[in-house]
PDB file of C-alpha atoms in Angstrom:
ATOM      1  CA  MET A   1      -0.194  -0.257  -0.288  1.00  0.00           C
ATOM      2  CA  LYS A   2       2.075   3.010  -1.039  1.00  0.00           C
ATOM      3  CA  GLN A   3       2.520   4.805   2.245  1.00  0.00           C
ATOM      4  CA  LEU A   4       0.341   8.531   3.244  1.00  0.00           C
ATOM      5  CA  ASN A   5       1.608  11.981   1.610  1.00  0.00           C
ATOM      6  CA  TYR A   6       1.950  14.052   5.266  1.00  0.00           C
ATOM      7  CA  ASN A   7       1.382  16.724   3.791  1.00  0.00           C
ATOM      8  CA  HIS A   8      -1.962  15.987   2.213  1.00  0.00           C
ATOM      9  CA  LEU A   9      -2.562  15.631   6.435  1.00  0.00           C
ATOM     10  CA  GLN A  10      -1.660  18.825   6.915  1.00  0.00           C
ATOM     11  CA  TYR A  11      -3.638  20.849   4.823  1.00  0.00           C
ATOM     12  CA  PHE A  12      -7.253  17.995   5.342  1.00  0.00           C
ATOM     13  CA  TYR A  13      -6.328  18.615   8.801  1.00  0.00           C
ATOM     14  CA  THR A  14      -5.798  22.889   8.248  1.00  0.00           C
ATOM     15  CA  VAL A  15      -9.529  22.701   6.778  1.00  0.00           C
ATOM     16  CA  ALA A  16     -11.010  20.924   9.516  1.00  0.00           C
ATOM     17  CA  ARG A  17     -10.016  23.197  11.928  1.00  0.00           C
ATOM     18  CA  GLU A  18     -10.308  25.828  10.012  1.00  0.00           C
ATOM     19  CA  GLY A  19     -14.013  25.101   8.563  1.00  0.00           C
ATOM     20  CA  GLY A  20     -12.584  25.623   4.780  1.00  0.00           C
ATOM     21  CA  VAL A  21     -10.117  25.549   1.827  1.00  0.00           C
ATOM     22  CA  HIS A  22     -10.653  30.047   1.520  1.00  0.00           C
ATOM     23  CA  ARG A  23      -9.112  30.296   5.216  1.00  0.00           C
ATOM     24  CA  ALA A  24      -6.645  26.779   4.786  1.00  0.00           C
ATOM     25  CA  ALA A  25      -5.217  28.541   2.499  1.00  0.00           C
ATOM     26  CA  LYS A  26      -5.396  32.192   3.804  1.00  0.00           C
ATOM     27  CA  LYS A  27      -3.321  29.518   7.748  1.00  0.00           C
ATOM     28  CA  LEU A  28      -0.945  27.701   4.835  1.00  0.00           C
ATOM     29  CA  HIS A  29       0.154  31.206   2.474  1.00  0.00           C
ATOM     30  CA  VAL A  30      -0.573  28.665  -0.414  1.00  0.00           C
ATOM     31  CA  THR A  31      -3.726  29.111  -3.499  1.00  0.00           C
ATOM     32  CA  PRO A  32      -6.981  27.465  -2.458  1.00  0.00           C
ATOM     33  CA  GLN A  33      -6.044  25.597  -5.802  1.00  0.00           C
ATOM     34  CA  THR A  34      -3.832  23.792  -3.369  1.00  0.00           C
ATOM     35  CA  ILE A  35      -5.185  22.804  -0.795  1.00  0.00           C
ATOM     36  CA  SER A  36      -8.569  21.341  -2.924  1.00  0.00           C
ATOM     37  CA  GLY A  37      -5.894  19.796  -5.276  1.00  0.00           C
ATOM     38  CA  GLN A  38      -4.348  18.053  -2.218  1.00  0.00           C
ATOM     39  CA  LEU A  39      -7.750  17.388  -0.469  1.00  0.00           C
ATOM     40  CA  SER A  40      -8.603  15.490  -3.077  1.00  0.00           C
ATOM     41  CA  SER A  41      -5.157  13.358  -3.776  1.00  0.00           C
ATOM     42  CA  MET A  42      -5.631  12.208  -0.125  1.00  0.00           C
ATOM     43  CA  GLU A  43      -9.705  11.206  -0.861  1.00  0.00           C
ATOM     44  CA  ASN A  44      -8.527   9.501  -3.591  1.00  0.00           C
ATOM     45  CA  TYR A  45      -5.552   8.255  -1.529  1.00  0.00           C
ATOM     46  CA  LEU A  46      -7.359   6.227   1.162  1.00  0.00           C
ATOM     47  CA  GLY A  47     -10.702   6.007  -1.071  1.00  0.00           C
ATOM     48  CA  TYR A  48     -13.646   7.626   0.899  1.00  0.00           C
ATOM     49  CA  GLN A  49     -14.873  11.817   0.876  1.00  0.00           C
ATOM     50  CA  LEU A  50     -13.917  13.096   4.224  1.00  0.00           C
ATOM     51  CA  PHE A  51     -16.739  16.478   4.161  1.00  0.00           C
ATOM     52  CA  ASN A  52     -19.609  16.832   3.985  1.00  0.00           C
ATOM     53  CA  ARG A  53     -20.448  20.317   3.305  1.00  0.00           C
ATOM     54  CA  VAL A  54     -23.594  22.417   5.738  1.00  0.00           C
ATOM     55  CA  ASP A  55     -24.035  25.750   3.722  1.00  0.00           C
ATOM     56  CA  LYS A  56     -20.795  27.805   3.074  1.00  0.00           C
ATOM     57  CA  ARG A  57     -18.151  25.242   5.726  1.00  0.00           C
ATOM     58  CA  LEU A  58     -16.383  22.527   5.175  1.00  0.00           C
ATOM     59  CA  VAL A  59     -17.693  19.926   7.729  1.00  0.00           C
ATOM     60  CA  LEU A  60     -15.943  16.695   9.280  1.00  0.00           C
ATOM     61  CA  ASN A  61     -18.030  13.506   7.862  1.00  0.00           C
ATOM     62  CA  GLU A  62     -17.727   9.842   9.881  1.00  0.00           C
ATOM     63  CA  MET A  63     -14.619   9.184   8.490  1.00  0.00           C
ATOM     64  CA  GLY A  64     -13.067  12.687   8.221  1.00  0.00           C
ATOM     65  CA  GLN A  65     -13.492  12.706  12.118  1.00  0.00           C
ATOM     66  CA  ILE A  66     -11.717   9.127  12.225  1.00  0.00           C
ATOM     67  CA  ALA A  67      -8.221  10.568   9.926  1.00  0.00           C
ATOM     68  CA  TYR A  68      -9.073  14.583  12.110  1.00  0.00           C
ATOM     69  CA  ALA A  69      -7.664  12.421  15.143  1.00  0.00           C
ATOM     70  CA  TYR A  70      -5.481   9.997  14.147  1.00  0.00           C
ATOM     71  CA  ALA A  71      -4.045  13.411  12.022  1.00  0.00           C
ATOM     72  CA  GLU A  72      -4.456  15.180  15.818  1.00  0.00           C
ATOM     73  CA  ASP A  73      -2.247  12.014  17.716  1.00  0.00           C
ATOM     74  CA  ILE A  74       0.077  12.590  14.455  1.00  0.00           C
ATOM     75  CA  PHE A  75       1.117  16.500  14.541  1.00  0.00           C
ATOM     76  CA  ARG A  76       0.777  16.176  19.082  1.00  0.00           C
ATOM     77  CA  LEU A  77       3.521  13.870  18.837  1.00  0.00           C
ATOM     78  CA  GLY A  78       5.468  15.304  16.308  1.00  0.00           C
ATOM     79  CA  ALA A  79       5.051  18.469  18.453  1.00  0.00           C
ATOM     80  CA  GLU A  80       6.166  16.521  21.314  1.00  0.00           C
ATOM     81  CA  LEU A  81       9.108  15.165  20.063  1.00  0.00           C
ATOM     82  CA  GLY A  82      10.845  18.541  19.093  1.00  0.00           C
ATOM     83  CA  ASP A  83      10.147  19.345  22.412  1.00  0.00           C
ATOM     84  CA  VAL A  84      11.984  16.333  23.952  1.00  0.00           C
ATOM     85  CA  LEU A  85      14.762  16.900  21.484  1.00  0.00           C
ATOM     86  CA  SER A  86      15.160  20.309  22.047  1.00  0.00           C
ATOM     87  CA  ALA A  87      14.934  19.590  25.708  1.00  0.00           C
ATOM     88  CA  GLN A  88      17.671  17.006  25.236  1.00  0.00           C
ATOM     89  CA  LYS A  89      19.910  19.448  23.336  1.00  0.00           C
ATOM     90  CA  ALA A  90      19.315  22.163  26.168  1.00  0.00           C
ATOM     91  CA  LYS A  91      22.584  22.634  27.976  1.00  0.00           C
ATOM     92  CA  GLY A  92      21.908  20.537  31.027  1.00  0.00           C
ATOM     93  CA  GLU A  93      18.386  22.841  32.053  1.00  0.00           C
ATOM     94  CA  LEU A  94      15.216  21.659  31.732  1.00  0.00           C
ATOM     95  CA  ASN A  95      12.187  24.337  31.211  1.00  0.00           C
ATOM     96  CA  TYR A  96       8.491  23.282  33.424  1.00  0.00           C
ATOM     97  CA  VAL A  97       6.230  25.994  33.138  1.00  0.00           C
ATOM     98  CA  VAL A  98       2.835  25.342  35.788  1.00  0.00           C
ATOM     99  CA  GLY A  99      -0.121  26.626  36.059  1.00  0.00           C
ATOM    100  CA  VAL A 100      -1.788  27.056  39.354  1.00  0.00           C
ATOM    101  CA  LEU A 101      -5.071  28.389  39.622  1.00  0.00           C
ATOM    102  CA  GLU A 102      -5.639  30.763  42.192  1.00  0.00           C
ATOM    103  CA  SER A 103      -8.185  28.836  44.777  1.00  0.00           C
ATOM    104  CA  VAL A 104      -5.188  26.699  45.191  1.00  0.00           C
ATOM    105  CA  PRO A 105      -3.773  26.293  48.651  1.00  0.00           C
ATOM    106  CA  LYS A 106      -0.438  27.923  47.819  1.00  0.00           C
ATOM    107  CA  ILE A 107       0.937  25.610  50.086  1.00  0.00           C
ATOM    108  CA  PHE A 108       0.177  22.739  48.419  1.00  0.00           C
ATOM    109  CA  ALA A 109       1.187  24.459  45.307  1.00  0.00           C
ATOM    110  CA  TYR A 110       4.812  24.677  47.629  1.00  0.00           C
ATOM    111  CA  ASP A 111       5.106  20.930  48.312  1.00  0.00           C
ATOM    112  CA  LEU A 112       4.224  19.056  44.541  1.00  0.00           C
ATOM    113  CA  LEU A 113       6.608  21.426  43.217  1.00  0.00           C
ATOM    114  CA  HIS A 114       9.760  22.696  45.132  1.00  0.00           C
ATOM    115  CA  LYS A 115      11.603  19.170  44.918  1.00  0.00           C
ATOM    116  CA  SER A 116      11.921  19.742  41.560  1.00  0.00           C
ATOM    117  CA  PHE A 117      14.612  21.737  42.599  1.00  0.00           C
ATOM    118  CA  SER A 118      16.735  18.333  42.951  1.00  0.00           C
ATOM    119  CA  LEU A 119      15.559  15.836  40.295  1.00  0.00           C
ATOM    120  CA  GLU A 120      19.825  15.709  38.129  1.00  0.00           C
ATOM    121  CA  LYS A 121      18.649  17.690  35.138  1.00  0.00           C
ATOM    122  CA  GLN A 122      18.606  21.999  36.188  1.00  0.00           C
ATOM    123  CA  VAL A 123      15.095  23.026  36.345  1.00  0.00           C
ATOM    124  CA  LYS A 124      13.736  26.122  35.460  1.00  0.00           C
ATOM    125  CA  LEU A 125       9.855  26.447  36.541  1.00  0.00           C
ATOM    126  CA  THR A 126       7.714  29.054  35.754  1.00  0.00           C
ATOM    127  CA  VAL A 127       4.928  29.060  37.474  1.00  0.00           C
ATOM    128  CA  ARG A 128       1.355  31.170  36.450  1.00  0.00           C
ATOM    129  CA  GLU A 129      -1.422  31.936  37.983  1.00  0.00           C
ATOM    130  CA  GLY A 130      -5.160  32.120  36.583  1.00  0.00           C
ATOM    131  CA  ASP A 131      -7.984  30.845  36.489  1.00  0.00           C
ATOM    132  CA  PHE A 132      -9.386  27.402  34.987  1.00  0.00           C
ATOM    133  CA  SER A 133     -10.617  28.574  31.112  1.00  0.00           C
ATOM    134  CA  ALA A 134      -7.449  30.122  30.945  1.00  0.00           C
ATOM    135  CA  LEU A 135      -5.386  27.809  32.186  1.00  0.00           C
ATOM    136  CA  LEU A 136      -6.539  25.137  30.019  1.00  0.00           C
ATOM    137  CA  LYS A 137      -6.430  26.870  26.399  1.00  0.00           C
ATOM    138  CA  GLU A 138      -2.244  27.800  27.663  1.00  0.00           C
ATOM    139  CA  PHE A 139      -2.721  23.669  28.009  1.00  0.00           C
ATOM    140  CA  ALA A 140      -4.654  23.500  24.678  1.00  0.00           C
ATOM    141  CA  VAL A 141      -1.573  25.098  23.704  1.00  0.00           C
ATOM    142  CA  ASN A 142       1.158  23.474  25.218  1.00  0.00           C
ATOM    143  CA  ARG A 143       2.181  26.148  26.797  1.00  0.00           C
ATOM    144  CA  LEU A 144       1.561  24.690  29.673  1.00  0.00           C
ATOM    145  CA  ASP A 145       3.397  20.920  30.899  1.00  0.00           C
ATOM    146  CA  LEU A 146       1.019  21.022  34.078  1.00  0.00           C
ATOM    147  CA  ILE A 147      -1.603  22.919  36.045  1.00  0.00           C
ATOM    148  CA  ILE A 148      -2.246  21.839  39.694  1.00  0.00           C
ATOM    149  CA  SER A 149      -6.028  22.411  39.587  1.00  0.00           C
ATOM    150  CA  ASP A 150      -9.214  22.150  41.673  1.00  0.00           C
ATOM    151  CA  ARG A 151     -11.205  20.192  39.203  1.00  0.00           C
ATOM    152  CA  PRO A 152     -10.446  17.908  35.548  1.00  0.00           C
ATOM    153  CA  ILE A 153     -10.877  18.734  32.548  1.00  0.00           C
ATOM    154  CA  PRO A 154     -14.361  18.399  31.820  1.00  0.00           C
ATOM    155  CA  PRO A 155     -15.225  15.882  29.335  1.00  0.00           C
ATOM    156  CA  ARG A 156     -16.463  16.837  25.231  1.00  0.00           C
ATOM    157  CA  MET A 157     -14.342  19.770  26.277  1.00  0.00           C
ATOM    158  CA  GLY A 158     -11.530  19.006  23.528  1.00  0.00           C
ATOM    159  CA  VAL A 159      -8.279  19.571  25.542  1.00  0.00           C
ATOM    160  CA  LYS A 160      -6.667  15.790  25.423  1.00  0.00           C
ATOM    161  CA  GLY A 161      -4.863  14.823  29.045  1.00  0.00           C
ATOM    162  CA  TYR A 162      -4.797  13.226  31.957  1.00  0.00           C
ATOM    163  CA  SER A 163      -6.301  14.321  34.714  1.00  0.00           C
ATOM    164  CA  HIS A 164      -4.757  12.802  38.032  1.00  0.00           C
ATOM    165  CA  LEU A 165      -6.577  13.338  41.360  1.00  0.00           C
ATOM    166  CA  MET A 166      -3.466  13.471  43.903  1.00  0.00           C
ATOM    167  CA  ALA A 167      -6.301  15.175  47.278  1.00  0.00           C
ATOM    168  CA  GLU A 168      -8.994  14.758  48.767  1.00  0.00           C
ATOM    169  CA  SER A 169      -9.823  17.514  51.410  1.00  0.00           C
ATOM    170  CA  GLY A 170     -12.569  18.078  53.933  1.00  0.00           C
ATOM    171  CA  PHE A 171     -13.202  21.545  55.324  1.00  0.00           C
ATOM    172  CA  THR A 172     -11.911  23.891  58.774  1.00  0.00           C
ATOM    173  CA  PHE A 173     -13.909  27.130  59.773  1.00  0.00           C
ATOM    174  CA  TYR A 174     -11.638  29.470  61.198  1.00  0.00           C
ATOM    175  CA  THR A 175     -12.401  32.933  62.810  1.00  0.00           C
ATOM    176  CA  SER A 176      -9.721  35.488  64.419  1.00  0.00           C
ATOM    177  CA  PRO A 177     -10.217  36.940  68.322  1.00  0.00           C
ATOM    178  CA  LEU A 178     -11.492  40.578  66.530  1.00  0.00           C
ATOM    179  CA  LEU A 179     -14.551  38.130  65.418  1.00  0.00           C
ATOM    180  CA  PRO A 180     -17.856  37.303  68.631  1.00  0.00           C
ATOM    181  CA  GLU A 181     -17.178  34.318  69.776  1.00  0.00           C
ATOM    182  CA  LEU A 182     -19.403  31.481  68.438  1.00  0.00           C
ATOM    183  CA  ASP A 183     -19.979  28.670  70.280  1.00  0.00           C
ATOM    184  CA  ALA A 184     -18.075  25.813  68.340  1.00  0.00           C
ATOM    185  CA  GLU A 185     -20.871  22.975  69.921  1.00  0.00           C
ATOM    186  CA  ASN A 186     -23.447  24.227  67.369  1.00  0.00           C
ATOM    187  CA  PHE A 187     -21.101  24.551  64.736  1.00  0.00           C
ATOM    188  CA  PRO A 188     -22.478  25.415  61.257  1.00  0.00           C
ATOM    189  CA  GLN A 189     -25.923  26.519  63.058  1.00  0.00           C
ATOM    190  CA  CYS A 190     -23.642  28.842  64.744  1.00  0.00           C
ATOM    191  CA  LEU A 191     -22.911  30.637  61.793  1.00  0.00           C
ATOM    192  CA  ASN A 192     -26.316  32.356  61.043  1.00  0.00           C
ATOM    193  CA  GLY A 193     -26.351  35.447  60.221  1.00  0.00           C
ATOM    194  CA  TYR A 194     -22.269  35.301  60.878  1.00  0.00           C
ATOM    195  CA  PRO A 195     -19.255  37.260  58.874  1.00  0.00           C
ATOM    196  CA  VAL A 196     -18.056  34.846  56.527  1.00  0.00           C
ATOM    197  CA  LEU A 197     -15.589  34.919  53.615  1.00  0.00           C
ATOM    198  CA  MET A 198     -16.076  33.059  50.754  1.00  0.00           C
ATOM    199  CA  PRO A 199     -13.995  31.929  47.772  1.00  0.00           C
ATOM    200  CA  GLY A 200     -14.313  33.606  44.293  1.00  0.00           C
ATOM    201  CA  ASP A 201     -17.099  32.455  41.546  1.00  0.00           C
ATOM    202  CA  ASN A 202     -14.131  30.953  39.929  1.00  0.00           C
ATOM    203  CA  SER A 203     -13.828  28.536  42.485  1.00  0.00           C
ATOM    204  CA  VAL A 204     -14.849  24.891  42.818  1.00  0.00           C
ATOM    205  CA  GLN A 205     -14.874  25.373  46.586  1.00  0.00           C
ATOM    206  CA  LYS A 206     -17.234  27.598  46.664  1.00  0.00           C
ATOM    207  CA  ASN A 207     -20.705  25.737  44.967  1.00  0.00           C
ATOM    208  CA  LEU A 208     -19.238  22.942  47.233  1.00  0.00           C
ATOM    209  CA  LEU A 209     -19.327  25.004  50.509  1.00  0.00           C
ATOM    210  CA  LEU A 210     -23.299  27.009  49.669  1.00  0.00           C
ATOM    211  CA  SER A 211     -24.899  23.931  48.598  1.00  0.00           C
ATOM    212  CA  TRP A 212     -23.349  22.038  52.340  1.00  0.00           C
ATOM    213  CA  LEU A 213     -24.208  25.682  53.981  1.00  0.00           C
ATOM    214  CA  GLU A 214     -27.892  25.442  52.872  1.00  0.00           C
ATOM    215  CA  SER A 215     -28.571  21.040  53.228  1.00  0.00           C
ATOM    216  CA  GLU A 216     -27.095  22.091  56.653  1.00  0.00           C
ATOM    217  CA  GLY A 217     -30.347  24.695  57.296  1.00  0.00           C
ATOM    218  CA  VAL A 218     -27.581  27.323  57.375  1.00  0.00           C
ATOM    219  CA  SER A 219     -27.404  31.468  56.053  1.00  0.00           C
ATOM    220  CA  PRO A 220     -24.216  33.036  56.264  1.00  0.00           C
ATOM    221  CA  LYS A 221     -23.897  37.088  56.026  1.00  0.00           C
ATOM    222  CA  ILE A 222     -21.571  36.824  53.197  1.00  0.00           C
ATOM    223  CA  ILE A 223     -18.674  40.014  53.712  1.00  0.00           C
ATOM    224  CA  ALA A 224     -16.630  39.224  50.359  1.00  0.00           C
ATOM    225  CA  GLU A 225     -15.733  36.980  48.048  1.00  0.00           C
ATOM    226  CA  PHE A 226     -12.527  36.103  46.884  1.00  0.00           C
ATOM    227  CA  ASP A 227      -9.942  33.876  44.103  1.00  0.00           C
ATOM    228  CA  ASP A 228      -6.782  33.824  45.498  1.00  0.00           C
ATOM    229  CA  THR A 229      -7.284  32.003  49.067  1.00  0.00           C
ATOM    230  CA  ALA A 230      -4.274  33.276  49.938  1.00  0.00           C
ATOM    231  CA  LEU A 231      -5.606  36.942  49.898  1.00  0.00           C
ATOM    232  CA  MET A 232      -8.956  35.479  51.906  1.00  0.00           C
ATOM    233  CA  LYS A 233      -7.115  34.345  55.087  1.00  0.00           C
ATOM    234  CA  MET A 234      -5.182  37.623  55.254  1.00  0.00           C
ATOM    235  CA  PHE A 235      -8.402  39.266  55.570  1.00  0.00           C
ATOM    236  CA  GLY A 236     -10.175  36.757  57.796  1.00  0.00           C
ATOM    237  CA  HIS A 237      -6.636  36.857  60.093  1.00  0.00           C
ATOM    238  CA  GLU A 238      -7.629  40.900  59.904  1.00  0.00           C
ATOM    239  CA  GLY A 239     -11.024  40.381  61.674  1.00  0.00           C
ATOM    240  CA  HIS A 240     -13.835  40.841  58.780  1.00  0.00           C
ATOM    241  CA  GLY A 241     -14.619  37.474  58.688  1.00  0.00           C
ATOM    242  CA  GLY A 242     -15.078  34.163  59.304  1.00  0.00           C
ATOM    243  CA  PHE A 243     -13.430  31.248  56.160  1.00  0.00           C
ATOM    244  CA  PHE A 244     -13.099  27.189  55.526  1.00  0.00           C
ATOM    245  CA  SER A 245     -10.233  26.142  54.141  1.00  0.00           C
ATOM    246  CA  PRO A 246      -9.314  22.605  53.154  1.00  0.00           C
ATOM    247  CA  THR A 247      -8.364  20.714  56.166  1.00  0.00           C
ATOM    248  CA  MET A 248      -5.392  19.563  54.778  1.00  0.00           C
ATOM    249  CA  ILE A 249      -3.670  22.740  55.160  1.00  0.00           C
ATOM    250  CA  GLU A 250      -4.688  22.876  59.094  1.00  0.00           C
ATOM    251  CA  PRO A 251      -1.021  22.543  60.571  1.00  0.00           C
ATOM    252  CA  PHE A 252       0.009  25.370  58.304  1.00  0.00           C
ATOM    253  CA  VAL A 253      -3.046  28.202  58.846  1.00  0.00           C
ATOM    254  CA  MET A 254      -1.828  27.689  62.370  1.00  0.00           C
ATOM    255  CA  LYS A 255       1.718  28.417  62.063  1.00  0.00           C
ATOM    256  CA  GLN A 256       0.687  31.261  59.428  1.00  0.00           C
ATOM    257  CA  PHE A 257      -1.358  32.565  61.707  1.00  0.00           C
ATOM    258  CA  PRO A 258      -1.145  30.981  65.633  1.00  0.00           C
ATOM    259  CA  ASN A 259      -4.490  33.552  66.581  1.00  0.00           C
ATOM    260  CA  LEU A 260      -7.064  31.976  64.906  1.00  0.00           C
ATOM    261  CA  ARG A 261      -9.535  30.334  66.539  1.00  0.00           C
ATOM    262  CA  MET A 262     -10.658  27.069  64.450  1.00  0.00           C
ATOM    263  CA  ILE A 263     -14.958  26.171  64.939  1.00  0.00           C
ATOM    264  CA  GLY A 264     -15.142  23.074  63.185  1.00  0.00           C
ATOM    265  CA  ARG A 265     -15.095  20.616  60.935  1.00  0.00           C
ATOM    266  CA  GLU A 266     -16.586  19.161  58.051  1.00  0.00           C
ATOM    267  CA  GLN A 267     -15.363  16.262  56.584  1.00  0.00           C
ATOM    268  CA  VAL A 268     -18.653  14.809  54.331  1.00  0.00           C
ATOM    269  CA  VAL A 269     -18.089  17.605  51.682  1.00  0.00           C
ATOM    270  CA  LYS A 270     -14.761  17.247  49.925  1.00  0.00           C
ATOM    271  CA  ASP A 271     -12.298  19.897  48.871  1.00  0.00           C
ATOM    272  CA  GLN A 272     -10.522  17.410  45.198  1.00  0.00           C
ATOM    273  CA  PHE A 273      -7.248  18.850  44.246  1.00  0.00           C
ATOM    274  CA  TYR A 274      -6.033  17.387  40.524  1.00  0.00           C
ATOM    275  CA  ALA A 275      -2.461  17.321  38.271  1.00  0.00           C
ATOM    276  CA  ILE A 276      -3.585  17.782  34.510  1.00  0.00           C
ATOM    277  CA  SER A 277      -0.199  16.783  32.611  1.00  0.00           C
ATOM    278  CA  PRO A 278      -0.020  16.335  28.565  1.00  0.00           C
ATOM    279  CA  GLN A 279      -0.773  13.029  26.875  1.00  0.00           C
ATOM    280  CA  ARG A 280       2.535  12.278  26.031  1.00  0.00           C
ATOM    281  CA  ARG A 281       4.339   8.707  25.383  1.00  0.00           C
ATOM    282  CA  VAL A 282       7.384  10.823  26.786  1.00  0.00           C
ATOM    283  CA  ALA A 283       6.525  11.929  30.659  1.00  0.00           C
ATOM    284  CA  ASN A 284       7.778  14.792  31.511  1.00  0.00           C
ATOM    285  CA  PRO A 285      10.194  13.850  34.713  1.00  0.00           C
ATOM    286  CA  VAL A 286       8.978  16.539  36.702  1.00  0.00           C
ATOM    287  CA  THR A 287       5.675  16.121  36.135  1.00  0.00           C
ATOM    288  CA  LYS A 288       6.887  12.964  37.522  1.00  0.00           C
ATOM    289  CA  GLN A 289       8.234  14.126  39.985  1.00  0.00           C
ATOM    290  CA  VAL A 290       4.930  15.717  40.529  1.00  0.00           C
ATOM    291  CA  ILE A 291       2.499  13.260  40.674  1.00  0.00           C
ATOM    292  CA  GLN A 292       5.724  11.178  43.221  1.00  0.00           C
ATOM    293  CA  GLU A 293       5.041  13.784  45.732  1.00  0.00           C
ATOM    294  CA  ALA A 294       1.010  13.921  46.480  1.00  0.00           C
ATOM    295  CA  ARG A 295       0.540  10.111  46.322  1.00  0.00           C
ATOM    296  CA  LYS A 296       2.696  11.297  49.270  1.00  0.00           C
ATOM    297  CA  LEU A 297       0.924  14.410  50.146  1.00  0.00           C
ATOM    298  CA  SER A 298      -2.464  11.976  49.398  1.00  0.00           C
ATOM    299  CA  LEU A 299      -1.641   9.470  52.180  1.00  0.00           C
ATOM    300  CA  ALA A 300      -0.968  12.172  54.899  1.00  0.00           C
ATOM    301  CA  VAL A 301      -4.382  13.458  54.219  1.00  0.00           C
ATOM    302  CA  PRO A 302      -5.846  11.142  56.139  1.00  0.00           C
ATOM    303  CA  SER A 303      -4.204  12.017  59.569  1.00  0.00           C
ATOM    304  CA  MET A 304      -4.943  15.716  59.696  1.00  0.00           C
ATOM    305  CA  ASP A 305      -8.452  15.184  58.933  1.00  0.00           C
ATOM    306  CA  VAL A 306      -9.933  15.034  62.025  1.00  0.00           C
TER     307      VAL A 306
END
């Protein structure tokens, strides 16, 4: 059987992504006639039509979707090969770019990442913060090697990657001595009307906590919402409102803010943390290290979850 022409595959792949011959031609800086000719050659080679015309767009048919899935894998592996060879060629330095959701506790991200500096190969670590949607877009175009997230990749998102569940934790509620005292034995009902700081809309934590409070018939007075949970803790420490934080980082919170009062723990509702990594033939050594550290941390979680 004659070997597949990879130029044909690239033209087909671009037409599928752009939705038409003219847009693909503009993208590849060739004439529409060239694109049409290459596409016809590929369809003749395969023995199938790959597109249906819908209005003015070319839409993949069933066989086209199969071909597109293979093309996507082929070009992804090609890009990965380039990355791997470039990394090997670099002077002993490995660039590693991580996206961390603002809602992920900073100490948790630190515990996962700091041992990357002890690897045999020198690592240049770049950490970017952002919301899930923005980080996932960066990940989809290979600008991130890893995302540390409070949720997995949603199904049918079209982004290829592995979502590794690293840890899960209940919540602890804290207040400052500057706030009125609470009856800890009456937790969480004691939070009715109490000033509370909440994570922002970009976090999974907010919906988890609000749903749980509603199920308990509790209506706190929400004073403020924060995408950055580290900033939320600072406001809580200064007496602007009580706040929830994952129980698994309880020792760190109490070390950082020893004057805080722990009012209660909720261990039915679980906050989850994921490492999202690319689908690669050759696993990145830093990603391996992160997953290994996550397993160690997850073993420690039950001892903190009281």
